[in-house]
PDB file of C-alpha atoms and ligand atoms in Angstrom:
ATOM      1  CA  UNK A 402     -63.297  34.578  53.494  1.00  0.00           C
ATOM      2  CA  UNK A 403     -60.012  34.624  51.809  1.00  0.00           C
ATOM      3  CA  UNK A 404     -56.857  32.746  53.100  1.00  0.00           C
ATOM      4  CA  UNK A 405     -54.044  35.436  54.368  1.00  0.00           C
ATOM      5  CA  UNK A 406     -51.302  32.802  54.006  1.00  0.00           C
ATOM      6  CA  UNK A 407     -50.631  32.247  57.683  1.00  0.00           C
ATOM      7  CA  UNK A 408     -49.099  28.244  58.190  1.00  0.00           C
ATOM      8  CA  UNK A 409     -47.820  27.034  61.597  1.00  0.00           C
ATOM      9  CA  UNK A 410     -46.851  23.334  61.777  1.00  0.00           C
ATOM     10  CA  UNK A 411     -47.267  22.169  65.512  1.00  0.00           C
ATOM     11  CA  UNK A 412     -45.826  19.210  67.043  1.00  0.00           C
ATOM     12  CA  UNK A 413     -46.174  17.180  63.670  1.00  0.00           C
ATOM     13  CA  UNK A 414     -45.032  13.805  63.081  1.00  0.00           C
ATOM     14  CA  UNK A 415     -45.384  11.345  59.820  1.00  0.00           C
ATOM     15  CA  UNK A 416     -44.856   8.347  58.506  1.00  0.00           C
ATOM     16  CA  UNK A 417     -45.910   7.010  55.346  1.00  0.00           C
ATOM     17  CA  UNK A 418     -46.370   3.634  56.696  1.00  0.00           C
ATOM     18  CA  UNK A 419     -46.704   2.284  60.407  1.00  0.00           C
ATOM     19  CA  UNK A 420     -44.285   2.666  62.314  1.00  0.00           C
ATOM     20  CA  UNK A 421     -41.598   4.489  60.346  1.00  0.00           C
ATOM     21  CA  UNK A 422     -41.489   8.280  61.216  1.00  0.00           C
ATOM     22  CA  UNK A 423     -40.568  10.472  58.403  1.00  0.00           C
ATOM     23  CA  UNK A 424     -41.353  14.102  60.191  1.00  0.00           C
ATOM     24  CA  UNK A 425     -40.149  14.404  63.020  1.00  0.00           C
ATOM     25  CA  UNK A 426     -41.993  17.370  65.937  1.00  0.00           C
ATOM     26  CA  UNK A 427     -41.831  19.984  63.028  1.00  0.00           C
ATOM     27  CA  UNK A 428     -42.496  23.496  64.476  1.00  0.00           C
ATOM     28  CA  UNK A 429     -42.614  26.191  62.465  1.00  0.00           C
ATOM     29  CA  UNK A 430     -44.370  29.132  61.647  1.00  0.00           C
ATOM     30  CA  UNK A 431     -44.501  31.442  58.039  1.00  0.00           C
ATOM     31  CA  UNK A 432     -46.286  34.759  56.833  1.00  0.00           C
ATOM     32  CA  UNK A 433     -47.004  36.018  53.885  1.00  0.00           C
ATOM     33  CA  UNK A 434     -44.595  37.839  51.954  1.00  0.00           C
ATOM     34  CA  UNK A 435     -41.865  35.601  53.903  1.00  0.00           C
ATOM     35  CA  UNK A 436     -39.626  32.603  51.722  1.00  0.00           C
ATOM     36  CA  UNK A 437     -39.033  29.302  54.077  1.00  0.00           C
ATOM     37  CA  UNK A 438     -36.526  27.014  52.552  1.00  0.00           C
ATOM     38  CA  UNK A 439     -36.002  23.713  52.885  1.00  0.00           C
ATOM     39  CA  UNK A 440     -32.530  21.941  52.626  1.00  0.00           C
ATOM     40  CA  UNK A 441     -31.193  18.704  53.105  1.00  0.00           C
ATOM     41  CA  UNK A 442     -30.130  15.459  52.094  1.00  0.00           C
ATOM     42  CA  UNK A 443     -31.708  13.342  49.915  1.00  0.00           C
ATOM     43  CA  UNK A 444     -34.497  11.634  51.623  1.00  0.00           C
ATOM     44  CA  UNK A 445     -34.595  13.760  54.509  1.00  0.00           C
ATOM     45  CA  UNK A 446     -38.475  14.975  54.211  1.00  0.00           C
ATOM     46  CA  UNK A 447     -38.517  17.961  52.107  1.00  0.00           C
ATOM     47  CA  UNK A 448     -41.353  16.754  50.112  1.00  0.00           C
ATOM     48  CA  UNK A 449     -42.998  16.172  52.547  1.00  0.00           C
ATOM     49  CA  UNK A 450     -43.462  18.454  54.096  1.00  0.00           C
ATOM     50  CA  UNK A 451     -45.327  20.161  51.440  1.00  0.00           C
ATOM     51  CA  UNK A 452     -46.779  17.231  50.649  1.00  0.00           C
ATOM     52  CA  UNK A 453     -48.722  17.504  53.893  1.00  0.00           C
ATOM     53  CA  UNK A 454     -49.078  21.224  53.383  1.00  0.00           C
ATOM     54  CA  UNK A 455     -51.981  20.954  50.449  1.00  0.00           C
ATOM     55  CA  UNK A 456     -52.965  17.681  52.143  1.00  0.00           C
ATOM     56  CA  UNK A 457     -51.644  15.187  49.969  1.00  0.00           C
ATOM     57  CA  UNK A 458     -50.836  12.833  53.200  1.00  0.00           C
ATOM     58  CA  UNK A 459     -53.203  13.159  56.117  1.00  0.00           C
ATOM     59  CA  UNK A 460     -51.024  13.851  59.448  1.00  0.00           C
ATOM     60  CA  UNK A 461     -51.269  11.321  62.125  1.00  0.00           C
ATOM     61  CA  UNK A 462     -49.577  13.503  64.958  1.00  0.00           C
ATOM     62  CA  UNK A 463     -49.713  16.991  65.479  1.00  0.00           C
ATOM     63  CA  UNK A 464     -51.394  20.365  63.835  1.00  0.00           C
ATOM     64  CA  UNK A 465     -51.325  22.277  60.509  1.00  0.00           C
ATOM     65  CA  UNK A 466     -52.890  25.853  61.025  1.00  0.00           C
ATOM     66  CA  UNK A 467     -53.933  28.179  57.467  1.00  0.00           C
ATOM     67  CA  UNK A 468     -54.686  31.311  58.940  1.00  0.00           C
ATOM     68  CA  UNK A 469     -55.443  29.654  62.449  1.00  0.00           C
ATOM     69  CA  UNK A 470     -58.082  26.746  61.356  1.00  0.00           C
ATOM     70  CA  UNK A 471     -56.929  23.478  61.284  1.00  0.00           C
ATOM     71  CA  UNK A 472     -56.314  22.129  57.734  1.00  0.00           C
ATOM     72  CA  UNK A 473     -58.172  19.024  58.111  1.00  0.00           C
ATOM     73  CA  UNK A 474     -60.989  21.725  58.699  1.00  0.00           C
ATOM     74  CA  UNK A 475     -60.468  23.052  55.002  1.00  0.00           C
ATOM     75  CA  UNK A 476     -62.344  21.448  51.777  1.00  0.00           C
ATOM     76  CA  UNK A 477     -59.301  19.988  49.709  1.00  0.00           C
ATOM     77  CA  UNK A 478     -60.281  21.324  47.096  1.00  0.00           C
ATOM     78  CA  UNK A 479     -60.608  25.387  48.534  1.00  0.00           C
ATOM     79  CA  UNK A 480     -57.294  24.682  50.221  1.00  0.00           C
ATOM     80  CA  UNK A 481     -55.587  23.660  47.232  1.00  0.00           C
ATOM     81  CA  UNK A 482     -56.943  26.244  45.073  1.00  0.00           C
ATOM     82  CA  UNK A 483     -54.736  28.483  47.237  1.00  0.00           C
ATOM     83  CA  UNK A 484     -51.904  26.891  46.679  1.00  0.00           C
ATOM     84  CA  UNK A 485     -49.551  26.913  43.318  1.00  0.00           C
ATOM     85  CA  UNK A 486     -46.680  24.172  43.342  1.00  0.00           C
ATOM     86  CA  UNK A 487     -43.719  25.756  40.477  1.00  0.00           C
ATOM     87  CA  UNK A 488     -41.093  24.406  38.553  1.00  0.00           C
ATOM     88  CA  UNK A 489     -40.476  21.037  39.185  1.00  0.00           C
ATOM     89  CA  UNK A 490     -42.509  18.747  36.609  1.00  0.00           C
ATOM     90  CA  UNK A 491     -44.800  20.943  35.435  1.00  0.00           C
ATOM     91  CA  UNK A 492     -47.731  19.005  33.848  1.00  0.00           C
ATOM     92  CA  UNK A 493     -48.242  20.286  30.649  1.00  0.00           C
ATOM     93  CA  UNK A 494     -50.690  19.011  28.532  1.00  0.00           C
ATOM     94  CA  UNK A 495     -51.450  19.053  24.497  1.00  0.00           C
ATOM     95  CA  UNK A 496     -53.062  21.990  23.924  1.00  0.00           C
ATOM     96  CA  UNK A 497     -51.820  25.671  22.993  1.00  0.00           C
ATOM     97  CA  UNK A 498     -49.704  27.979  25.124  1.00  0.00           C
ATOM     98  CA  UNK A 499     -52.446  30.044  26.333  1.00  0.00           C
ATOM     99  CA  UNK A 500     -54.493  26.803  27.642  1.00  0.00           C
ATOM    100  CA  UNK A 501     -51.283  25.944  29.290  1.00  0.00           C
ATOM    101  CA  UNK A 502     -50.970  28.722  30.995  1.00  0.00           C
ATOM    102  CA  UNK A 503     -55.009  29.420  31.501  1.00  0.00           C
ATOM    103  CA  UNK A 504     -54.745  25.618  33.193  1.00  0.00           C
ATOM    104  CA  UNK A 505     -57.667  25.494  36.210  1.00  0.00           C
ATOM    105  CA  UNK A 506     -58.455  29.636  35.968  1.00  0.00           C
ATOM    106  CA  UNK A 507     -60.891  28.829  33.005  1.00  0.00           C
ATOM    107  CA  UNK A 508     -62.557  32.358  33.016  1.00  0.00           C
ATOM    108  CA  UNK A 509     -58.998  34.033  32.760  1.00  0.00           C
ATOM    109  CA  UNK A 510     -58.843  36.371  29.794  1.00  0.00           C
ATOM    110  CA  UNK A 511     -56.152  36.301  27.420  1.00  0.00           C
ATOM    111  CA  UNK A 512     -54.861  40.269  28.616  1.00  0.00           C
ATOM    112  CA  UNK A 513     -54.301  37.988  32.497  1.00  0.00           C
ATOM    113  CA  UNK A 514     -52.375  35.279  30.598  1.00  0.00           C
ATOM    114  CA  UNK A 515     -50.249  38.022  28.511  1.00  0.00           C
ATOM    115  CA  UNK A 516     -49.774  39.863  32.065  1.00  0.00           C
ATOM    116  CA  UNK A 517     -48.863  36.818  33.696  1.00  0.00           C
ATOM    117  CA  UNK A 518     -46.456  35.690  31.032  1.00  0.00           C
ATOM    118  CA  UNK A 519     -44.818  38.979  30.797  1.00  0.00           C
ATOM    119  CA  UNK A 520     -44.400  38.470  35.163  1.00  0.00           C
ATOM    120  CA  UNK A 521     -42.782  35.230  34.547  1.00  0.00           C
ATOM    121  CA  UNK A 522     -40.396  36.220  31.873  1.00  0.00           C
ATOM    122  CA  UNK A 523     -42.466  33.940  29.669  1.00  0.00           C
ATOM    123  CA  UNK A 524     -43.777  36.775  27.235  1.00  0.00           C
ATOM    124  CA  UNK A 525     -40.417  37.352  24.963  1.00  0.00           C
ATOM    125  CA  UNK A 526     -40.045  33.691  24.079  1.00  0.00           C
ATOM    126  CA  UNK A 527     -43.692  33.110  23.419  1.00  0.00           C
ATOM    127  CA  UNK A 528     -44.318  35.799  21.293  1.00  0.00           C
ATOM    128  CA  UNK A 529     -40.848  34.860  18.809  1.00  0.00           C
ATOM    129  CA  UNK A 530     -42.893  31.372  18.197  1.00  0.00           C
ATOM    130  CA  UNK A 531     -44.291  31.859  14.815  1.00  0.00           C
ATOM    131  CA  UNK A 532     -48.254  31.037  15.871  1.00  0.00           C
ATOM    132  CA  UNK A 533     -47.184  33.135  19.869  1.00  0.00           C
ATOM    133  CA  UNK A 534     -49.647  32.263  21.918  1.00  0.00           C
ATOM    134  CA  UNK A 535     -51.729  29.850  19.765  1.00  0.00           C
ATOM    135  CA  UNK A 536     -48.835  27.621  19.702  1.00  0.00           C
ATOM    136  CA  UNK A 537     -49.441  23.837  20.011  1.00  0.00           C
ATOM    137  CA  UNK A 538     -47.535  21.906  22.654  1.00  0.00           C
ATOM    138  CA  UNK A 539     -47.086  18.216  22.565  1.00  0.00           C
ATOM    139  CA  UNK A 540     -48.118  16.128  25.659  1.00  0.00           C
ATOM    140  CA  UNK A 541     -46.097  17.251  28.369  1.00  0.00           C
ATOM    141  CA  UNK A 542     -43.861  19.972  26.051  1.00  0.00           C
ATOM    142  CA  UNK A 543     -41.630  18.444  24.782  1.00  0.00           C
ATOM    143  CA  UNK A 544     -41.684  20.648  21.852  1.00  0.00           C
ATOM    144  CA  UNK A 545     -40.182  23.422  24.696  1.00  0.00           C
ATOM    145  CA  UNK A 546     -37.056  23.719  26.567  1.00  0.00           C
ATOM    146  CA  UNK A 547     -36.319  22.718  30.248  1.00  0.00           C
ATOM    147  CA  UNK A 548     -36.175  26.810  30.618  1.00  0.00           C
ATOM    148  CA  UNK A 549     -39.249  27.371  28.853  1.00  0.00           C
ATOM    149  CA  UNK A 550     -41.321  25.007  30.712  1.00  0.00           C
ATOM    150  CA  UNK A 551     -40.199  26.354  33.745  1.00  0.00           C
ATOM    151  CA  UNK A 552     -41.181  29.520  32.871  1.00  0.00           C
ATOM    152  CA  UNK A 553     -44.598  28.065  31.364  1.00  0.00           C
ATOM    153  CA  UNK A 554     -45.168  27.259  35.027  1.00  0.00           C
ATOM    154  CA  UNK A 555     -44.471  30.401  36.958  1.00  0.00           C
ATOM    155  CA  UNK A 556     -46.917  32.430  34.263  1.00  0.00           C
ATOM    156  CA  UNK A 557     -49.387  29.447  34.969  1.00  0.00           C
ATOM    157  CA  UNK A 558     -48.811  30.109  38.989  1.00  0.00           C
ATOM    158  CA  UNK A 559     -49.326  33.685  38.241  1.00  0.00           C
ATOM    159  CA  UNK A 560     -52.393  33.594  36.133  1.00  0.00           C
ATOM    160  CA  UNK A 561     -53.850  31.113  39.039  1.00  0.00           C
ATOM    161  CA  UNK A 562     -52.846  33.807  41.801  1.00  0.00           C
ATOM    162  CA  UNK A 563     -52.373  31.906  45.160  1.00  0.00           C
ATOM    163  CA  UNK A 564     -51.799  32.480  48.628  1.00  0.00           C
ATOM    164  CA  UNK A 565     -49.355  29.955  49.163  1.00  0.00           C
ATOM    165  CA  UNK A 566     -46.272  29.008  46.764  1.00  0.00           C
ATOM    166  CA  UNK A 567     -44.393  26.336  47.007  1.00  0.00           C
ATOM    167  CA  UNK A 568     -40.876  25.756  45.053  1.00  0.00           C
ATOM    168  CA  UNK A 569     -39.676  22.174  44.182  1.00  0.00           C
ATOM    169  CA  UNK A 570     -36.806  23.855  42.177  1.00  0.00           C
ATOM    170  CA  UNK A 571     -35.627  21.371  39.171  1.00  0.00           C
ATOM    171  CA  UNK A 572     -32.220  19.885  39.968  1.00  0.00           C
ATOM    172  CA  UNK A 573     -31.290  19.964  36.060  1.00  0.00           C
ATOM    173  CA  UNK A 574     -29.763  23.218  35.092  1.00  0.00           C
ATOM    174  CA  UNK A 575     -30.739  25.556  32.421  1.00  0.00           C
ATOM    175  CA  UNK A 576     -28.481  27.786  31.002  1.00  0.00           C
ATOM    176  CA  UNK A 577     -27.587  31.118  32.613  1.00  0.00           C
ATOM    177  CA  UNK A 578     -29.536  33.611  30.512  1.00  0.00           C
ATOM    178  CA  UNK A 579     -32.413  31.570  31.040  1.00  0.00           C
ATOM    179  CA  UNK A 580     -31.983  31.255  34.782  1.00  0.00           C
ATOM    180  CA  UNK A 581     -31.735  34.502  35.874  1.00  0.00           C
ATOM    181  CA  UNK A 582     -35.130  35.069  33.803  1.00  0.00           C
ATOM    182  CA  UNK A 583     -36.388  32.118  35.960  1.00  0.00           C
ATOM    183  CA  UNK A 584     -35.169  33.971  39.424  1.00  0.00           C
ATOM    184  CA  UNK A 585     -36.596  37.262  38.267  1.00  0.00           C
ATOM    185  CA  UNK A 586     -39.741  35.876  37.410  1.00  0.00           C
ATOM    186  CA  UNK A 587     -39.931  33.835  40.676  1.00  0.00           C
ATOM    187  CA  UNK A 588     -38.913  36.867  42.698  1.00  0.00           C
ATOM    188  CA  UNK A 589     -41.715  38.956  41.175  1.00  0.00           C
ATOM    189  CA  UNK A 590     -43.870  36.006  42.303  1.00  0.00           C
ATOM    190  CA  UNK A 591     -43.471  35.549  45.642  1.00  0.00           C
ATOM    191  CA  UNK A 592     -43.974  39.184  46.431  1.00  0.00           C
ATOM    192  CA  UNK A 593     -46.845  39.151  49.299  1.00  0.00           C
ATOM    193  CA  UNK A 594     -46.956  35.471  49.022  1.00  0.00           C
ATOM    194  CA  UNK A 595     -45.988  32.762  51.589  1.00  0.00           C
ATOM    195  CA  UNK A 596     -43.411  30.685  49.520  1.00  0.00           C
ATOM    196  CA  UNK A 597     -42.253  27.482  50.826  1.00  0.00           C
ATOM    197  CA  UNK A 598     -38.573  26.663  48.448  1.00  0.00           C
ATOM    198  CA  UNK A 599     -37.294  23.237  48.148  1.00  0.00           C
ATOM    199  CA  UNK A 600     -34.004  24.500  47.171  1.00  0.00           C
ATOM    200  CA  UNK A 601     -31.120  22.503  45.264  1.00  0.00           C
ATOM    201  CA  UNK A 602     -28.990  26.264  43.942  1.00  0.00           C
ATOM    202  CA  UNK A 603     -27.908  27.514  47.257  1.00  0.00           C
ATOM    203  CA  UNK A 604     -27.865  30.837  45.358  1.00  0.00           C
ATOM    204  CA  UNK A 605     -31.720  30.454  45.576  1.00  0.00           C
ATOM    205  CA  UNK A 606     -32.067  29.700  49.330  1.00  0.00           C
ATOM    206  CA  UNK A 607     -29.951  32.647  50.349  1.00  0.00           C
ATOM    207  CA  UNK A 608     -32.367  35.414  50.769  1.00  0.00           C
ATOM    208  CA  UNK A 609     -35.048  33.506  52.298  1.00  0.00           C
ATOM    209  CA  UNK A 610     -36.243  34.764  55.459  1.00  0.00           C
ATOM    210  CA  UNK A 611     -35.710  31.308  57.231  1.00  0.00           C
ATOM    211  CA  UNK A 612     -33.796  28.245  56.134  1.00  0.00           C
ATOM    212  CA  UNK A 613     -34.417  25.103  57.978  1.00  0.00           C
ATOM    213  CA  UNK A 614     -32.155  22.005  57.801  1.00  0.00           C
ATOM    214  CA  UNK A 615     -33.919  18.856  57.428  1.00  0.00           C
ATOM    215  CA  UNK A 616     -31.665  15.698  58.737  1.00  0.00           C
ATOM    216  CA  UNK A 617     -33.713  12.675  58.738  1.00  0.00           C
ATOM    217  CA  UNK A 618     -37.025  13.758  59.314  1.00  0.00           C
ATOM    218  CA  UNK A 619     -35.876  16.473  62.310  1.00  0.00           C
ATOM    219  CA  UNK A 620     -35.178  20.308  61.841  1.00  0.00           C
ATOM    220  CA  UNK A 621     -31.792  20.186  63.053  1.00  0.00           C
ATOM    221  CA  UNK A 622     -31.012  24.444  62.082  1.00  0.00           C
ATOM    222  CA  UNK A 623     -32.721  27.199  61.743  1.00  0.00           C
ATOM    223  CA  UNK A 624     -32.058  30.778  60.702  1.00  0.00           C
ATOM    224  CA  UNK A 625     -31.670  32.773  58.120  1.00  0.00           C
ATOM    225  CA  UNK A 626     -28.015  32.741  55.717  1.00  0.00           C
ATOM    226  CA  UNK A 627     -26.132  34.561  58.014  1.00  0.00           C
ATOM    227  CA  UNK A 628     -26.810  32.832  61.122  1.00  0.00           C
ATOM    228  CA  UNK A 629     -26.721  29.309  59.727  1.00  0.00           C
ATOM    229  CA  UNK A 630     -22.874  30.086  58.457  1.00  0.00           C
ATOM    230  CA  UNK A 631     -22.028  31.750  61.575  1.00  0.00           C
ATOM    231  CA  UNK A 632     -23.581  28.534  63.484  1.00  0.00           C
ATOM    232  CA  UNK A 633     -20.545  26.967  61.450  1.00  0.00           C
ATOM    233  CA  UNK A 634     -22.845  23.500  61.640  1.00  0.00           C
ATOM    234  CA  UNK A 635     -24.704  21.715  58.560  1.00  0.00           C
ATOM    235  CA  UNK A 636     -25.972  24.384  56.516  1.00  0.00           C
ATOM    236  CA  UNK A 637     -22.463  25.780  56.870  1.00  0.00           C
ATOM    237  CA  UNK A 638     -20.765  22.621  55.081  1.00  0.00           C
ATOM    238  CA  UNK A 639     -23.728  21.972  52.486  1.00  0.00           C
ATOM    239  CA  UNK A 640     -22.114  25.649  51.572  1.00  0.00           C
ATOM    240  CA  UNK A 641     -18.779  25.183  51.622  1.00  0.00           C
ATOM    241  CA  UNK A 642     -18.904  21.462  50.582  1.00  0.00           C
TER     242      UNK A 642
HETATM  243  N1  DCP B1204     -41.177   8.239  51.389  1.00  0.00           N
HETATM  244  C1  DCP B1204     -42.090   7.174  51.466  1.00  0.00           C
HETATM  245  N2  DCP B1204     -43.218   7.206  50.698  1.00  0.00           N
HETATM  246  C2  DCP B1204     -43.467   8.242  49.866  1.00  0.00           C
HETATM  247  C3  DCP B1204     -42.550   9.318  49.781  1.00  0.00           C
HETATM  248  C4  DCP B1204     -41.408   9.273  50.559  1.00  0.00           C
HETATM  249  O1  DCP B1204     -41.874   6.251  52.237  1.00  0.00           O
HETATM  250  N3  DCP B1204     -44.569   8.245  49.118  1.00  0.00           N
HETATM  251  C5  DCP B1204     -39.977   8.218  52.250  1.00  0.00           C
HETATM  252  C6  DCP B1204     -38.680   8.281  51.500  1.00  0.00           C
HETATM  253  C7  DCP B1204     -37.772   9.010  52.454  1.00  0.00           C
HETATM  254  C8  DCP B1204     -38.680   9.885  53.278  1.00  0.00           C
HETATM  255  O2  DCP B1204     -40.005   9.388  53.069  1.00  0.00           O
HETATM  256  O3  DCP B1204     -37.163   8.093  53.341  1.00  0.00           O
HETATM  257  C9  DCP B1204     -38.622  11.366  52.940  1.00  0.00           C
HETATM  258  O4  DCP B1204     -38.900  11.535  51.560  1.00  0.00           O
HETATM  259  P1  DCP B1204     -38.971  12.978  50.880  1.00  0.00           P
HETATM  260  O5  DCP B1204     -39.471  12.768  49.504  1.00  0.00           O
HETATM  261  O6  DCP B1204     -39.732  13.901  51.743  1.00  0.00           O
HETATM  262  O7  DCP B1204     -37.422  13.388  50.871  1.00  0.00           O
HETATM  263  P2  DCP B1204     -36.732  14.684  50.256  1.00  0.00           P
HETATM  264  O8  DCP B1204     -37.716  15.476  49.485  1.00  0.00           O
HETATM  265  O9  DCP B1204     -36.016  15.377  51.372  1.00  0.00           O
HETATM  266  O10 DCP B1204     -35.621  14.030  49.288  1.00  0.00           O
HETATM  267  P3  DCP B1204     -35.088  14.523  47.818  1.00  0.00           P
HETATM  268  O11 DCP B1204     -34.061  15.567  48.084  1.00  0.00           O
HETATM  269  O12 DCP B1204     -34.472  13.282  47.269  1.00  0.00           O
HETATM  270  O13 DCP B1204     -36.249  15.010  47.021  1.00  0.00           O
HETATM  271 MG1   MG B1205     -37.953  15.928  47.383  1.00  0.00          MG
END
């Protein structure tokens, strides 16, 4: 049966080690087609709680639900097939563009990867390489801009097709051409998908359909834009600085 994308976090608390609690009673509940952000200081559990989402770190405390089963139910493996992690270090590997892209859907054809790029905005700069497509990348691209790997990786998300899509947007900037490719491309993305955002550009965070403030290990605000700057409380200073 296909996952629909349903998560609800219930009651959950984590530590890494013994002792120390890093999550806090995290309640929260996301559909698909909705964007959940996370915001926050550094180190206050952003990470991981996505980390804990594709199972990555077991939970000691509390539930995870995917579409009402518990996720310690799920193979790892089917459960992380669903999933597609974007932008931040993306692992590319030496190889052409197309394998890049092609990355765990082995039986994709090269019309889904040219579909996929042209979805992620990846399709105009591929195709102005002189060997496209076919083009070799060095271990981890370094032969490619930041932008163009971060494009790389939403055309590899969208060739891979997953229920669940999680953000870790890259704190280094790219320039602003090549950003609003990456937002468009992301946006296209996410349609009918349940996107979890890790968001550092405010700008990206707006629009989500809940925002949730992370203060050392505890949702401390919840809401959407409007109703976290009307609250006049954290989110509203991260904002105005
Ligand atoms: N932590 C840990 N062991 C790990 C990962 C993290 O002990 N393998 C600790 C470090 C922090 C806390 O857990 O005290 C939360 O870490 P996160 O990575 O979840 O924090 P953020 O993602 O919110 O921080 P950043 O904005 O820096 O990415
Ligand atoms: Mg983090």
């Amino acid at each position: 049966i296909p996952l629909r994308g349903y998560i609800t976090f219930k009651d959950v608390n984590f530590g890494y080690d013994e002792g120390k609690r890093v999550l806090k009673n995290i309640n929260l509940y996301a559909k698909p087609g909705q964007k959940i952000a996370f915001v926050g200081s550094t180190g206050a559990g952003k990470t991981t709680v996505t980390n804990l989402i594709n199972r990555f770190y077991e939970i000691n405390d509390g539930t995870i639900l995917f579409d009402g089963i518990d996720i310690r139910r799920i193979n790892k493996h089917d459960l992380r097939s669903t999933m597609s992690i974007v932008l931040q270090d993306v692992h590319l590997f030496e190889g052409t563009i197309k394998d890049n892209i092609r990355y765990g859907r082995l039986d994709a054809t090269d019309e889904e990867i040219i579909e996929a790029a042209k979805l992620a905005n990846a399709h105009y700069f591929i195709k102005n390489l002189p060997n496209g497509y076919d083009t070799m990348l060095t271990a981890d691209g370094m032969n490619l801009s930041q932008g163009e790997r971060q494009l790389l990786s939403i055309a590899r998300a969208a060739v891979a097709d997953p229920t669940i899509l999680i953000l870790d947007e890259a704190t280094s900037s790219v320039d602003t051409r090549t950003e609003k490719l990456i937002v468009e491309g992301m946006d296209k993305l996410m349609e009918g998908r349940t996107t979890f955002v890790i968001a550092h550009r405010l700008s990206t965070v707006r629009d989500s359909d809940a925002i949730m403030v992370l203060e050392h290990g505890e949702i401390i605000e919840r809401g959407d834009h409007e109703e976290l700057m009307n609250l006049k409380g954290r989110y509203y200073e991260l904002n105005t600085g």
